[in-house]
Coordinates of C-alpha atoms in Angstrom, one line a residue:
M1 CA -71.7 33.6 27.7
S2 CA -70.6 36.4 25.3
R3 CA -70.7 37.5 21.9
A4 CA -67.7 34.9 21.5
G5 CA -66.5 36.9 22.7
P6 CA -64.9 37.8 22.2
L7 CA -62.5 36.5 25.7
F8 CA -65.3 34.1 25.4
V9 CA -68.2 31.8 26.7
T10 CA -65.2 29.5 27.8
I11 CA -64.2 31.7 30.5
A12 CA -67.7 32.2 31.9
W13 CA -68.7 28.6 31.3
A14 CA -65.7 27.8 33.2
S15 CA -66.6 30.0 35.9
W16 CA -69.9 28.3 36.7
A17 CA -68.1 24.8 36.3
D18 CA -66.8 24.6 39.6
P19 CA -69.7 25.1 41.6
V20 CA -72.0 23.1 39.5
R21 CA -69.3 20.0 39.5
A22 CA -69.7 20.4 43.3
A23 CA -73.2 19.7 43.6
G24 CA -73.0 17.0 41.0
G25 CA -75.8 18.5 39.0
G26 CA -76.9 21.1 36.6
L27 CA -76.8 24.9 36.7
P28 CA -77.3 26.5 39.8
E29 CA -80.6 27.9 40.5
V30 CA -79.8 31.8 40.0
A31 CA -83.0 33.4 40.0
A32 CA -86.1 31.9 41.6
D33 CA -86.6 35.0 43.6
A34 CA -84.7 37.5 41.6
P35 CA -86.2 41.2 41.6
L36 CA -87.5 43.0 38.5
N37 CA -84.4 45.4 37.6
L38 CA -86.4 48.2 36.1
P39 CA -83.0 50.6 35.8
A40 CA -81.4 47.6 33.7
I41 CA -84.7 46.9 31.5
G42 CA -85.2 50.6 30.7
M43 CA -81.4 51.0 29.9
F44 CA -81.5 47.7 27.8
L45 CA -84.7 49.1 26.1
V46 CA -82.9 52.0 25.2
F47 CA -79.7 50.1 23.9
V48 CA -82.3 47.9 21.7
V49 CA -84.2 50.8 20.0
A50 CA -80.8 52.4 19.4
T51 CA -79.3 49.2 17.6
L52 CA -82.7 49.1 15.9
V53 CA -82.3 52.6 14.3
I54 CA -78.7 51.2 13.4
T55 CA -80.3 48.6 11.3
W56 CA -82.5 50.6 9.7
W57 CA -79.9 53.1 8.8
A58 CA -77.7 50.4 7.6
A59 CA -80.2 48.1 5.7
N60 CA -80.3 51.3 3.7
R61 CA -76.9 51.4 2.9
T62 CA -76.5 47.5 2.0
R63 CA -76.9 47.0 -1.6
T64 CA -74.1 44.8 -2.5
A65 CA -72.7 41.6 -1.4
S66 CA -69.8 43.2 -0.3
D67 CA -71.9 45.5 2.0
Y68 CA -73.5 42.9 3.4
Y69 CA -70.8 40.5 4.1
A70 CA -68.0 43.0 4.7
A71 CA -69.4 47.0 5.2
G72 CA -68.5 47.5 1.6
G73 CA -64.3 47.1 2.7
G74 CA -65.3 51.0 4.2
I75 CA -64.8 50.4 8.1
S76 CA -61.5 52.1 9.3
G77 CA -58.9 50.6 11.2
G78 CA -59.8 52.6 14.2
Q79 CA -63.4 51.4 14.0
N80 CA -62.8 47.9 13.2
G81 CA -60.3 47.6 16.0
L82 CA -62.9 48.7 18.5
A83 CA -65.4 46.4 16.8
I84 CA -62.8 43.5 17.2
A85 CA -62.0 44.5 20.7
G86 CA -66.0 44.3 21.3
D87 CA -66.1 40.6 20.2
F88 CA -63.3 39.7 22.5
M89 CA -64.7 41.8 25.5
S90 CA -67.8 39.8 25.7
A91 CA -70.1 39.0 28.6
A92 CA -67.6 35.9 29.5
S93 CA -64.9 38.2 29.8
F94 CA -66.7 40.9 31.9
L95 CA -68.6 38.2 34.0
G96 CA -66.8 35.3 33.4
V97 CA -62.9 36.6 34.1
S98 CA -63.8 38.7 37.1
G99 CA -65.7 35.7 38.5
L100 CA -62.9 33.4 38.3
V101 CA -60.6 36.0 40.1
Y102 CA -63.3 36.2 42.5
S103 CA -63.6 32.6 43.1
S104 CA -59.7 31.5 42.6
G105 CA -57.7 34.9 42.6
Y106 CA -54.4 35.1 40.5
D107 CA -55.5 31.7 38.7
G108 CA -58.5 33.1 36.9
L109 CA -56.0 35.0 34.9
I110 CA -55.1 31.9 32.6
Y111 CA -58.3 32.5 30.5
S112 CA -57.5 36.0 29.9
I113 CA -54.1 36.0 29.1
G114 CA -54.6 32.6 27.1
G115 CA -56.9 34.4 24.9
L116 CA -54.9 37.9 24.6
A117 CA -51.9 35.9 23.7
G118 CA -53.6 34.9 20.6
W119 CA -53.9 38.3 19.0
P120 CA -50.0 39.1 18.4
L121 CA -50.5 35.8 16.2
V122 CA -53.1 37.0 14.1
L123 CA -51.2 40.6 13.7
F124 CA -48.3 39.1 12.9
L125 CA -49.0 36.1 10.7
L126 CA -52.5 36.3 9.6
A127 CA -54.3 40.0 9.4
E128 CA -52.4 41.4 6.5
R129 CA -52.3 38.3 4.3
L130 CA -56.0 37.5 4.9
R131 CA -57.0 40.8 3.7
N132 CA -55.1 40.7 0.6
L133 CA -56.4 37.0 -0.5
G134 CA -59.8 37.1 0.6
R135 CA -63.1 38.7 0.1
Y136 CA -65.9 37.8 2.6
T137 CA -64.6 34.7 4.7
F138 CA -61.4 32.8 5.5
A139 CA -62.4 30.0 3.1
D140 CA -61.6 32.8 0.4
A141 CA -58.1 32.9 1.1
V142 CA -57.5 29.2 1.5
S143 CA -59.0 28.3 -1.6
Y144 CA -56.9 30.7 -3.3
R145 CA -54.6 28.2 -4.9
L146 CA -56.4 24.8 -3.8
G147 CA -59.5 22.9 -4.8
I148 CA -62.4 25.2 -4.5
L149 CA -65.2 22.5 -3.5
P150 CA -63.4 20.5 -1.2
V151 CA -61.5 23.1 0.6
R152 CA -64.3 25.5 0.6
T153 CA -66.8 22.5 2.2
L154 CA -64.4 21.9 4.9
A155 CA -64.2 25.2 5.6
A156 CA -67.7 25.8 5.9
C157 CA -68.2 22.9 7.9
G158 CA -65.3 23.8 10.4
T159 CA -67.1 27.2 10.6
L160 CA -70.7 26.3 11.1
V161 CA -69.8 23.6 13.7
V162 CA -68.0 26.4 15.6
V163 CA -70.8 28.8 15.0
L164 CA -73.3 26.5 16.2
L165 CA -71.3 25.3 19.4
Y166 CA -70.8 28.6 20.1
L167 CA -74.1 29.8 19.9
I168 CA -75.5 27.4 22.3
G169 CA -73.3 28.5 24.8
Q170 CA -74.4 32.1 23.9
M171 CA -78.0 31.3 24.2
V172 CA -77.9 29.3 27.5
G173 CA -75.6 31.7 28.7
A174 CA -78.2 34.7 27.5
G175 CA -81.4 33.0 29.3
T176 CA -79.3 32.4 32.5
L177 CA -78.2 35.9 32.7
I178 CA -81.5 37.3 32.0
Q179 CA -83.0 35.6 34.8
V180 CA -80.5 37.3 37.3
L181 CA -80.2 40.6 35.4
F182 CA -83.9 41.5 34.7
G183 CA -86.0 38.8 36.6
L184 CA -87.8 37.8 33.4
P185 CA -88.3 34.0 32.3
Y186 CA -85.5 31.8 30.7
E187 CA -87.5 31.4 27.4
A188 CA -88.5 34.8 27.0
A189 CA -84.8 36.1 27.1
V190 CA -83.6 33.0 24.3
I191 CA -86.3 34.1 22.0
L192 CA -85.4 38.0 22.7
V193 CA -81.9 37.2 21.7
G194 CA -82.8 35.2 18.8
V195 CA -85.4 37.7 17.3
L196 CA -83.0 40.7 17.6
M197 CA -79.9 38.7 16.1
V198 CA -82.0 37.8 13.0
L199 CA -83.2 41.4 12.6
Y200 CA -79.3 42.6 12.8
V201 CA -78.1 39.8 10.3
S202 CA -80.7 40.0 8.0
F203 CA -81.5 43.5 7.5
G204 CA -78.4 45.3 8.4
G205 CA -75.5 42.4 7.6
M206 CA -72.0 43.5 8.6
I207 CA -72.7 47.2 8.7
A208 CA -75.1 47.3 11.3
T209 CA -73.2 44.0 13.0
T210 CA -70.1 46.3 13.3
W211 CA -71.7 49.5 14.6
V212 CA -73.8 47.4 17.2
Q213 CA -70.5 46.1 18.1
I214 CA -68.6 49.4 18.2
I215 CA -71.1 51.0 20.6
K216 CA -71.3 48.1 22.9
A217 CA -67.5 48.2 23.1
A218 CA -67.4 51.6 24.0
L219 CA -70.1 51.4 26.6
L220 CA -68.5 48.1 28.1
L221 CA -65.0 49.9 28.4
F222 CA -66.6 53.1 29.8
G223 CA -68.9 51.0 32.7
S224 CA -65.7 48.9 33.5
T225 CA -63.5 51.9 33.8
V226 CA -65.9 53.6 36.0
L227 CA -66.6 50.6 38.2
A228 CA -62.6 50.0 38.4
L229 CA -61.8 53.6 39.4
V230 CA -64.6 53.2 42.4
V231 CA -63.3 50.1 43.8
M232 CA -59.9 51.7 43.6
Y233 CA -60.9 54.5 45.4
R234 CA -62.3 52.3 48.0
F235 CA -58.6 51.3 48.4
G236 CA -57.0 54.4 48.5
F237 CA -55.8 53.6 44.6
S238 CA -53.5 51.3 46.4
F239 CA -53.2 47.6 44.5
E240 CA -51.1 46.6 47.9
R241 CA -54.0 47.4 50.3
M242 CA -56.3 45.8 47.8
F243 CA -54.4 42.4 47.4
S244 CA -53.8 42.2 51.2
E245 CA -57.7 42.6 52.1
A246 CA -58.3 40.3 49.7
V247 CA -56.1 37.6 51.0
A248 CA -57.3 38.3 54.4
A249 CA -61.3 37.9 53.2
H250 CA -60.8 34.9 50.9
P251 CA -61.0 31.4 52.6
K252 CA -58.0 30.4 50.2
G253 CA -55.7 32.8 52.1
M254 CA -52.5 33.6 50.4
A255 CA -53.6 30.6 48.0
V256 CA -55.0 33.3 45.7
M257 CA -52.3 34.9 45.3
A258 CA -50.7 31.5 43.6
P259 CA -51.4 29.7 40.3
G260 CA -52.1 26.0 39.9
G261 CA -56.0 26.0 41.5
L262 CA -57.8 25.7 38.6
V263 CA -55.6 23.7 36.1
S264 CA -52.8 21.6 38.0
D265 CA -51.9 19.2 35.4
P266 CA -49.4 20.3 33.0
V267 CA -50.8 18.4 29.8
S268 CA -54.2 20.0 30.5
A269 CA -52.9 23.3 31.0
L270 CA -51.0 23.5 27.9
S271 CA -54.0 21.9 26.1
L272 CA -56.2 24.9 27.5
G273 CA -53.5 27.4 26.4
V274 CA -53.3 25.7 22.6
A275 CA -57.5 26.0 22.5
L276 CA -57.4 29.5 23.5
L277 CA -54.1 30.7 21.7
F278 CA -54.8 29.2 18.3
G279 CA -58.5 28.8 18.4
T280 CA -58.8 32.7 18.9
A281 CA -56.8 32.7 15.4
G282 CA -59.2 30.4 13.9
L283 CA -62.4 31.8 15.1
P284 CA -64.5 32.5 11.7
H285 CA -66.7 35.5 12.9
V286 CA -63.2 37.2 13.8
L287 CA -61.5 36.5 10.6
M288 CA -64.2 37.9 8.9
R289 CA -63.5 41.4 10.2
F290 CA -60.3 41.5 8.4
F291 CA -62.5 42.1 4.9
T292 CA -64.3 45.1 6.5
V293 CA -61.2 47.3 6.1
P294 CA -59.9 48.8 3.2
D295 CA -56.8 47.5 2.8
A296 CA -54.0 45.5 4.8
R297 CA -52.6 48.2 6.6
A298 CA -55.8 49.1 8.2
A299 CA -56.2 45.6 9.1
R300 CA -52.7 45.6 11.1
K301 CA -53.7 48.9 12.5
S302 CA -57.0 47.1 13.7
V303 CA -55.5 44.3 15.4
F304 CA -52.9 46.5 17.1
I305 CA -55.8 48.9 18.6
A306 CA -57.8 45.8 19.3
T307 CA -54.9 44.3 21.2
G308 CA -54.5 47.3 23.4
L309 CA -58.0 47.6 24.2
I310 CA -58.6 44.0 25.2
G311 CA -55.0 44.1 27.1
Y312 CA -56.6 47.3 29.2
F313 CA -60.1 45.8 29.8
Y314 CA -58.1 42.8 31.5
L315 CA -56.6 44.8 33.7
L316 CA -59.8 46.2 34.4
T317 CA -61.2 42.7 35.1
V318 CA -58.2 42.0 37.8
I319 CA -59.2 45.1 39.9
M320 CA -62.9 44.0 39.6
G321 CA -62.2 40.1 40.8
F322 CA -60.2 41.2 43.6
G323 CA -62.6 43.9 44.8
A324 CA -65.4 41.7 44.7
I325 CA -63.4 39.2 47.2
V326 CA -63.5 42.3 49.5
I327 CA -66.6 44.3 48.9
V328 CA -69.3 41.6 47.9
S329 CA -68.0 38.5 49.6
Q330 CA -68.5 40.0 52.9
D331 CA -71.8 41.9 52.0
A332 CA -74.8 39.5 53.5
R333 CA -77.2 41.1 50.7
F334 CA -75.4 39.0 47.8
L335 CA -74.8 35.7 49.7
V336 CA -77.1 32.6 49.9
D337 CA -75.9 30.0 52.1
G338 CA -72.3 31.3 52.1
A339 CA -72.4 31.4 48.3
L340 CA -72.6 34.5 45.8
R341 CA -76.3 34.7 44.7
G342 CA -76.5 33.8 41.0
G343 CA -73.1 32.1 41.0
N344 CA -69.5 33.5 40.9
N345 CA -70.4 35.0 37.3
M346 CA -72.4 37.7 39.3
A347 CA -69.4 39.1 41.0
A348 CA -68.9 42.3 38.7
I349 CA -72.7 42.6 38.8
H350 CA -73.0 42.6 42.6
L351 CA -69.9 44.7 42.6
A352 CA -71.5 47.5 41.0
Q353 CA -74.4 47.7 42.8
A354 CA -72.4 47.5 46.2
S355 CA -70.4 50.3 45.1
A356 CA -72.1 52.8 42.9
G357 CA -75.9 51.7 43.6
D358 CA -78.9 50.5 41.7
L359 CA -78.8 52.9 38.8
F360 CA -74.9 51.9 38.0
L361 CA -76.1 48.3 38.5
G362 CA -78.7 49.1 36.1
F363 CA -76.5 50.2 33.4
I364 CA -73.7 47.3 34.0
S365 CA -76.5 44.9 33.5
A366 CA -77.9 46.4 30.1
V367 CA -74.3 46.2 28.8
A368 CA -73.6 42.9 30.0
F369 CA -76.8 41.6 28.2
A370 CA -76.2 43.8 25.2
T371 CA -72.5 41.9 24.9
I372 CA -74.6 38.8 23.9
L373 CA -76.6 40.4 21.5
A374 CA -73.4 41.9 19.7
V375 CA -72.0 38.1 19.7
V376 CA -74.6 36.4 18.5
S377 CA -75.0 38.7 15.8
G378 CA -71.3 38.3 14.5
L379 CA -71.5 34.5 14.5
T380 CA -75.0 34.3 12.7
L381 CA -73.5 36.2 10.3
S382 CA -70.2 34.2 9.9
G383 CA -72.4 31.3 9.7
A384 CA -74.8 32.9 7.0
S385 CA -71.9 33.5 5.0
A386 CA -70.5 30.1 5.1
I387 CA -73.6 28.8 3.8
S388 CA -74.7 31.3 1.1
H389 CA -71.0 32.4 0.2
D390 CA -69.0 29.5 0.6
L391 CA -71.6 26.4 -0.1
Y392 CA -74.2 28.1 -2.3
A393 CA -72.4 30.6 -4.3
S394 CA -69.1 28.4 -4.6
V395 CA -69.9 24.8 -4.4
I396 CA -73.3 24.4 -5.2
R397 CA -73.3 27.2 -7.9
R398 CA -69.7 26.7 -8.8
G399 CA -69.2 30.5 -8.7
D400 CA -72.1 31.1 -11.0
A401 CA -74.8 32.5 -8.6
P402 CA -76.7 36.0 -9.3
E403 CA -75.4 38.2 -6.3
G404 CA -79.3 39.0 -5.4
D405 CA -79.9 35.1 -5.0
V406 CA -76.5 34.7 -2.7
M407 CA -77.6 37.5 -0.3
R408 CA -81.1 36.0 -0.3
I409 CA -79.8 32.8 0.4
S410 CA -77.7 34.3 3.4
R411 CA -81.0 35.9 4.7
V412 CA -82.8 32.9 4.9
A413 CA -79.9 31.3 6.5
S414 CA -79.6 33.6 9.3
V415 CA -83.4 33.0 10.0
V416 CA -82.5 29.3 10.4
L417 CA -79.5 29.6 12.3
G418 CA -81.6 32.0 14.9
V419 CA -84.4 29.4 15.0
L420 CA -81.7 26.8 15.4
A421 CA -80.0 28.8 18.1
V422 CA -83.2 29.3 20.1
A423 CA -84.1 25.7 19.8
L424 CA -81.0 24.6 21.0
G425 CA -81.1 27.1 24.1
M426 CA -84.2 25.9 24.9
A427 CA -83.0 22.1 24.7
F428 CA -79.8 22.8 26.8
E429 CA -81.9 25.0 29.5
G430 CA -80.0 24.2 32.9
Q431 CA -77.2 22.1 31.5
N432 CA -73.7 22.9 32.0
V433 CA -72.6 23.6 28.4
A434 CA -69.1 24.2 29.2
F435 CA -67.8 21.4 27.1
M436 CA -69.7 22.8 23.9
V437 CA -67.5 25.9 24.1
L438 CA -64.6 24.5 24.6
L439 CA -65.0 22.1 21.8
A440 CA -65.8 25.0 19.6
F441 CA -62.1 26.7 20.4
A442 CA -60.6 23.3 19.7
V443 CA -62.4 22.8 16.4
A444 CA -61.2 26.2 15.4
A445 CA -57.7 25.3 16.3
S446 CA -57.7 22.0 15.0
V447 CA -59.7 22.6 11.7
N448 CA -59.6 26.4 10.7
F449 CA -56.1 27.4 11.8
P450 CA -53.9 24.9 10.5
I451 CA -55.3 24.8 7.0
L452 CA -55.4 28.7 7.0
I453 CA -51.9 29.0 8.5
L454 CA -50.7 26.4 5.8
S455 CA -52.2 27.7 3.1
M456 CA -50.5 30.8 3.5
Y457 CA -47.1 30.0 4.4
W458 CA -46.5 26.2 3.4
R459 CA -45.7 25.7 -0.4
R460 CA -46.1 21.7 -0.2
L461 CA -49.7 22.0 1.0
T462 CA -52.1 20.2 -1.3
T463 CA -56.0 20.0 -1.5
R464 CA -56.1 16.4 -0.4
G465 CA -53.6 17.4 2.5
A466 CA -55.8 20.1 3.4
V467 CA -58.9 18.1 3.5
V468 CA -57.8 15.0 5.0
G469 CA -55.9 16.7 7.8
G470 CA -58.7 19.3 8.6
A471 CA -61.2 16.2 8.8
T472 CA -58.9 14.7 11.3
G473 CA -58.7 17.5 13.2
L474 CA -62.2 18.0 13.7
L475 CA -63.1 14.4 14.3
S476 CA -60.2 14.1 17.0
A477 CA -61.5 17.4 18.7
V478 CA -65.0 15.8 19.0
V479 CA -64.4 12.2 19.8
L480 CA -61.5 13.2 22.2
M481 CA -63.7 15.6 24.0
V482 CA -66.3 13.0 24.2
L483 CA -64.3 10.4 25.8
G484 CA -62.5 12.8 28.1
P485 CA -63.6 13.8 31.8
T486 CA -66.0 16.5 30.9
V487 CA -68.5 14.1 28.8
W488 CA -67.5 10.6 29.5
V489 CA -67.8 11.0 33.5
E490 CA -69.5 14.3 34.0
V491 CA -72.2 14.2 31.4
L492 CA -72.6 10.4 30.7
G493 CA -72.1 9.3 34.1
N494 CA -69.0 6.8 33.8
A495 CA -66.9 6.0 36.2
E496 CA -63.3 6.9 34.6
P497 CA -62.8 8.7 31.3
V498 CA -61.2 6.8 28.3
F499 CA -59.0 10.1 27.5
P500 CA -57.6 11.4 30.5
Y501 CA -57.5 15.1 29.7
R502 CA -60.2 17.6 29.9
Y503 CA -59.3 19.8 27.1
P504 CA -58.5 17.8 23.3
A505 CA -57.1 20.8 21.5
L506 CA -53.2 20.0 22.2
F507 CA -53.6 16.4 20.5
S508 CA -56.0 17.6 18.0
M509 CA -54.7 20.0 16.4
L510 CA -51.0 18.3 16.4
A511 CA -52.7 15.5 14.7
A512 CA -54.2 17.8 12.1
F513 CA -50.8 19.3 11.5
A514 CA -49.3 16.0 11.0
V515 CA -51.8 14.3 9.1
T516 CA -51.8 17.4 6.4
A517 CA -48.1 17.2 6.4
V518 CA -47.9 13.6 5.5
V519 CA -50.7 13.4 3.1
S520 CA -49.6 16.8 1.4
L521 CA -46.1 15.3 1.0
T522 CA -46.9 12.1 -0.2
D523 CA -49.3 13.6 -3.0
R524 CA -47.4 13.0 -6.3
S525 CA -50.6 14.1 -8.4
A526 CA -50.7 16.6 -11.4
R527 CA -53.0 18.9 -9.4
A528 CA -50.7 18.9 -6.5
R529 CA -47.8 20.1 -8.8
A530 CA -49.9 22.8 -10.1
E531 CA -51.2 23.8 -6.7
M532 CA -47.3 24.1 -5.6
A533 CA -46.4 25.9 -8.5
A534 CA -49.4 28.5 -7.8
F535 CA -47.7 29.6 -4.4
E536 CA -45.5 32.1 -6.0
A537 CA -48.5 34.1 -7.3
Q538 CA -50.3 33.9 -4.0
Y539 CA -47.2 34.9 -2.0
V540 CA -47.0 37.9 -4.3
R541 CA -50.6 38.8 -4.1
A542 CA -50.5 38.3 0.0
I543 CA -47.6 40.2 0.4
T544 CA -48.1 43.3 -2.0
G545 CA -52.1 43.3 -2.3
M546 CA -52.0 43.4 -6.0
G547 CA -55.4 42.4 -7.1
A548 CA -56.9 42.5 -3.8
A549 CA -60.5 43.6 -3.1
A550 CA -60.9 47.5 -2.8
A551 CA -63.3 49.2 -0.5
A552 CA -66.9 49.8 -2.3
R553 CA -67.5 53.4 -3.1
H554 CA -71.4 54.7 -2.7

């Protein structure tokens, strides 16, 4: 439930998962009698109108492929940092983490910490080299010295798998949230999100997507800060008092201050951490952001700023989660048969109403839904770029495609992805799609991250090794997820899982690295020798930026 963020839909769906599994069925009925939230609808309409104006403005500035895919490289480090933070501070982060803290206390922080820990990795290992080696997608950097056709095909496939799996979670999450926040039908919410995301991407490209993210991030930070301050005022700005009252109010008592409640198996905990840590560094819509800044220095600055904003935001979700334990869980207005109305994801929404009234509830509700619009736009642009730039221009046309044709294909691809997203959102209505979101992160960690990091840092990587290893990571992530407890038992209804662990990323990523290494080391072809010899030139370009694409000037 979030525009990927970016934390992610993983978190939000994880917070649905426990009540869903306990009930033995699909998603909880959340909005059969939800009142019409007029303040939320009014504020959301204001946001939609404003973003459509931004899209019109961006469309007038989008003249070239560089403008469309990378905002002409003219986004400053500070602006891009706020946009990246907006990707990460998604509805899943806002609603999901606070919901997990509400239900499980301290243990809910594992998701926020796991995702946040991935950003230093991006800062120190990827940001600078990625900006210097690529132009529009991370496949540009991977194929710098490797075979363009096979490597770009693999990278595009990995991107599209991640995007589609992530979009399913976003669209189902959008429909479910809308039922609670606005009292509108599920189908209307899914169609509305689909139409808006196609408009943002088709006409405004990266410029519109970036500024929509910036505005959404600023609103989310402002709203979360105000809510956290109101909650802390209730406790006299004393964390000790807040935690003490939360322990007294929660059914688990002191257990809410201890780890081990959500993921008690060490292997599963490690595998979940691997998915969040390395999956973050392999998300294609996040990696695209480093091409929107003018140089590597701005790329590093943007990650530094984003990390600070994200860390601050997660501190606020802790306050909201524990505050909701005390304030919301003891208010009969928000309870149905002893459970939170709308599920644990609604903890922050109910907290806003309980703490600051209906008008603030409308603002927070509108911001929560706006985050979904922002995330799906970034995902759609990433998928459209993979189709048009990587597959059409580089693989099918072998680098000989007119710029106008490439942009036209991208716009058509965004419409197709929008239709697919709406159709999949309809098809999975009422289903617990947590496994799809987890699989998206597992694929990003097992396909995109290994080939990207090895192409930058390992001289011996060859095209054959990258393709075989990446395909191994993709297939093993999907197969292990299907054979694991989430799909094999909870979805397909079998008694015991074939693969015992819920999260496959640890095993699929290790398999990808191992196969890539073995195949590359045993590759004695002339092509492999040429690729290894080209590493020196790539290293110079990656470190110095000599020859890197410059920002466009209009």
